[in-house]
Each structure stands twice: as C-alpha cells, then as structure tokens.
Coordinates of N, CA and C in Angstrom, one line a residue:
V299 N 3.4 14.0 7.7 CA 2.7 13.2 6.6 C 3.7 13.2 5.7
E300 N 4.1 11.7 5.5 CA 5.3 11.5 4.1 C 4.8 10.6 3.1
S301 N 5.2 10.8 2.1 CA 4.9 9.5 0.8 C 5.9 8.7 0.8
V302 N 5.9 7.7 0.9 CA 7.1 6.9 1.3 C 7.3 5.8 -0.1
L303 N 6.0 5.5 -0.7 CA 5.9 4.3 -1.6 C 6.0 5.3 -3.2
K304 N 6.3 4.5 -4.0 CA 6.5 4.9 -5.4 C 6.3 3.6 -6.1
R305 N 5.2 4.0 -7.3 CA 5.1 3.0 -8.4 C 6.1 3.1 -9.5
K306 N 6.6 1.7 -9.8 CA 7.6 1.4 -10.4 C 7.1 1.9 -11.8
S307 N 6.1 1.5 -12.4 CA 5.5 2.1 -13.7 C 4.5 3.0 -13.7
G308 N 4.5 4.2 -14.2 CA 3.6 5.0 -14.6 C 2.3 4.7 -13.5
D309 N 1.2 5.5 -13.7 CA 0.0 5.8 -13.1 C -1.2 4.7 -13.9
Y310 N -1.8 4.1 -12.9 CA -3.0 3.3 -13.1 C -4.1 3.3 -12.5
S311 N -4.9 3.0 -13.0 CA -6.2 3.0 -12.0 C -6.7 1.2 -11.8
Q312 N -7.3 1.0 -10.9 CA -7.4 -0.6 -10.5 C -9.3 -0.2 -10.9
A313 N -10.2 0.8 -11.0 CA -11.2 1.0 -11.1 C -11.9 -0.1 -12.2
G314 N -11.2 -0.4 -13.4 CA -11.9 -1.4 -14.3 C -11.5 -2.7 -14.0
M315 N -10.9 -3.0 -12.9 CA -10.2 -4.4 -12.7 C -11.3 -5.2 -12.2
D316 N -11.0 -6.4 -12.2 CA -12.0 -7.2 -11.7 C -11.1 -8.1 -10.6
L317 N -11.8 -8.7 -9.1 CA -11.1 -9.1 -8.4 C -10.0 -10.1 -8.8
K318 N -9.8 -11.0 -9.6 CA -8.9 -11.7 -10.3 C -7.5 -10.6 -10.4
Q319 N -7.9 -9.5 -11.4 CA -6.7 -8.6 -12.0 C -6.3 -8.1 -10.9
R320 N -7.0 -7.8 -9.7 CA -6.3 -6.6 -8.6 C -5.8 -7.8 -8.0
K321 N -6.0 -8.6 -7.8 CA -5.0 -9.7 -6.6 C -4.0 -10.4 -7.4
S322 N -3.9 -10.0 -8.8 CA -2.4 -10.3 -9.4 C -1.4 -9.6 -9.4
L323 N -1.9 -8.3 -8.9 CA -0.8 -7.4 -8.6 C -0.3 -7.6 -7.8
T324 N 1.1 -7.3 -7.8 CA 2.2 -7.8 -7.0 C 2.7 -6.5 -6.4
T325 N 3.5 -6.7 -5.4 CA 4.5 -5.9 -4.5 C 5.6 -5.1 -5.5
E326 N 5.7 -6.1 -6.5 CA 6.9 -5.7 -7.3 C 6.3 -4.4 -8.4
T327 N 5.4 -3.9 -8.1 CA 4.9 -2.7 -8.7 C 5.3 -1.5 -7.8
L328 N 5.4 -1.8 -6.3 CA 5.8 -0.4 -5.6 C 7.2 -0.6 -5.1
L329 N 7.7 0.5 -4.9 CA 9.1 0.8 -4.2 C 8.9 1.5 -2.9
L330 N 9.9 1.4 -1.9 CA 10.0 2.1 -1.0 C 11.1 3.2 -1.3
E331 N 10.7 4.3 -1.0 CA 11.4 5.4 -1.5 C 12.7 5.4 -0.6
K332 N 13.7 6.0 -1.0 CA 15.0 5.9 0.1 C 15.2 7.0 0.4
D333 N 15.8 6.9 1.6 CA 16.2 8.2 2.4 C 14.7 8.5 3.4
H334 N 14.0 7.5 3.6 CA 12.7 7.8 4.6 C 13.3 6.4 5.9
Q335 N 12.8 6.9 7.0 CA 13.5 6.2 8.1 C 11.8 5.8 8.6
L336 N 12.1 4.5 8.6 CA 10.7 3.7 8.9 C 11.0 2.9 10.4
Y337 N 12.5 2.5 10.4 CA 12.5 1.6 11.6 C 12.1 2.1 12.8
D338 N 11.3 1.2 13.5 CA 10.7 1.1 14.6 C 9.6 2.4 14.8
K339 N 8.9 2.6 13.8 CA 7.8 3.5 13.8 C 6.5 3.0 13.4
R340 N 5.7 3.8 14.0 CA 4.2 3.4 13.5 C 3.8 4.0 12.5
I341 N 3.0 3.3 11.4 CA 2.6 3.9 10.0 C 1.1 3.9 10.1
L342 N 0.6 4.7 9.7 CA -0.7 4.8 9.1 C -1.2 5.0 7.7
L343 N -1.5 3.9 7.1 CA -1.8 3.9 5.7 C -3.3 4.5 5.7
I344 N -3.4 5.4 4.5 CA -4.7 6.1 4.4 C -5.0 5.8 2.7
D345 N -6.4 5.3 2.8 CA -6.9 4.9 1.4 C -8.2 5.5 1.1
D346 N -8.4 6.0 0.0 CA -9.7 6.6 -0.1 C -11.0 5.3 -0.2
V347 N -10.8 4.6 -0.9 CA -11.8 3.2 -0.9 C -11.3 1.7 -0.7
M348 N -11.6 1.0 0.1 CA -10.9 -0.2 -0.2 C -12.0 -1.2 -0.8
T349 N -11.8 -2.1 -1.6 CA -12.6 -3.0 -2.3 C -12.2 -4.4 -1.9
T350 N -11.1 -4.8 -2.4 CA -10.7 -6.3 -2.1 C -9.3 -6.2 -1.0
G351 N -8.8 -4.8 -0.4 CA -8.0 -4.9 0.4 C -6.6 -5.3 -0.1
S352 N -6.5 -5.7 -1.3 CA -5.2 -6.1 -2.1 C -3.9 -4.7 -2.0
T353 N -4.6 -3.7 -2.4 CA -3.7 -2.2 -2.4 C -3.1 -2.1 -1.1
L354 N -3.6 -2.3 0.1 CA -3.1 -1.9 1.3 C -2.4 -3.0 1.7
Q355 N -2.7 -4.1 1.1 CA -1.6 -5.5 1.8 C -0.4 -5.5 1.0
R356 N -0.3 -4.9 -0.4 CA 0.7 -4.9 -1.1 C 1.7 -3.8 -0.5
C357 N 1.2 -2.4 0.0 CA 1.6 -1.3 0.6 C 2.3 -1.6 1.7
A358 N 1.4 -2.3 2.7 CA 1.9 -3.0 4.0 C 3.3 -3.7 3.8
D359 N 3.1 -4.4 2.9 CA 4.4 -5.8 2.6 C 5.7 -5.0 1.9
V360 N 5.2 -3.9 1.2 CA 6.6 -2.9 1.1 C 7.2 -2.1 1.8
L361 N 6.1 -1.6 2.8 CA 6.7 -1.1 3.8 C 7.5 -1.8 4.9
Y362 N 6.9 -2.8 5.0 CA 7.6 -3.7 6.2 C 9.1 -3.7 5.7
E363 N 9.4 -3.5 4.6 CA 10.8 -3.7 4.3 C 11.7 -2.7 5.3
G364 N 10.8 -1.9 5.7 CA 11.5 -0.6 6.6 C 11.7 -0.8 7.8
C365 N 11.1 -2.3 8.3 CA 11.1 -2.3 9.7 C 10.4 -1.8 10.6
P366 N 9.1 -1.3 10.5 CA 8.3 -0.5 11.4 C 8.0 -1.3 12.4
T367 N 7.6 -0.6 13.8 CA 6.9 -1.2 14.6 C 5.6 -2.0 14.2
E368 N 4.6 -0.8 13.8 CA 3.3 -1.1 13.5 C 3.0 -0.6 12.2
I369 N 1.8 -1.4 11.6 CA 1.1 -0.6 10.4 C -0.2 -0.9 10.5
Y370 N -0.8 0.6 10.3 CA -2.5 0.5 10.5 C -3.0 1.0 9.3
A371 N -4.2 0.7 9.1 CA -4.8 1.1 7.7 C -6.2 2.0 8.0
L372 N -6.3 3.4 7.4 CA -7.7 4.1 7.5 C -8.1 4.1 6.0
T373 N -9.6 3.5 5.9 CA -9.9 4.0 4.4 C -11.2 4.8 4.8
F374 N -11.6 5.5 3.6 CA -12.9 6.2 3.8 C -14.2 5.4 3.5
C375 N -14.3 4.6 2.7 CA -15.1 3.7 2.6 C -14.7 2.3 2.1
R376 N -15.9 1.3 2.1 CA -15.6 0.0 1.7 C -16.2 -0.2 0.5
A377 N -15.9 -0.6 -0.6 CA -16.8 -0.9 -1.7 C -17.2 -2.3 -1.8
I378 N -18.0 -2.6 -1.9 CA -18.2 -4.3 -2.3 C -18.8 -4.5 -4.0
K379 N -17.8 -5.5 -4.5 CA -18.2 -5.7 -5.5 C -18.2 -7.1 -6.0

C-alpha cells in the first residue's frame, strides 16, 4: 500500500458540496508524489464513499501521469444524492 497522491492545498471535505461544486474540482488540486514508480503497474484506488465519481476520476487522471498499465477503483458504498 502506498499513498502517492497529495493535495495541493489544505484538507477539505466534499460532504457539503453539491454536484456542480464537486464536478468543478479539477485535477489541479492533486499532485503525484515524487519518488514513486507507477510505470507498468496495476493500481487499485480505494475510496470509502462514491457519490458522483469525480474524486476517483480526478485521482485516476493524475495517476495516469505515472504511466500505469491499469487503474481499478474499489469503494465501500455508493451514495445517491
């Protein structure tokens, strides 16, 4: 298990955001940590709750910068809002 993503600015919660606000968040809020080799690896993203899927999509977009072979996602529940 490795933590390879870092937020650019502070810690925030999306719990109070509506769909439009969540989708307006961009990949620019995340960085790929240096010193991690992702090239040709399979990655499993784990998230506790998926509402719109925008967080997982943004994470995958940033992770693809490291050229992994595949990216999968696992969530523990799906919230419908």
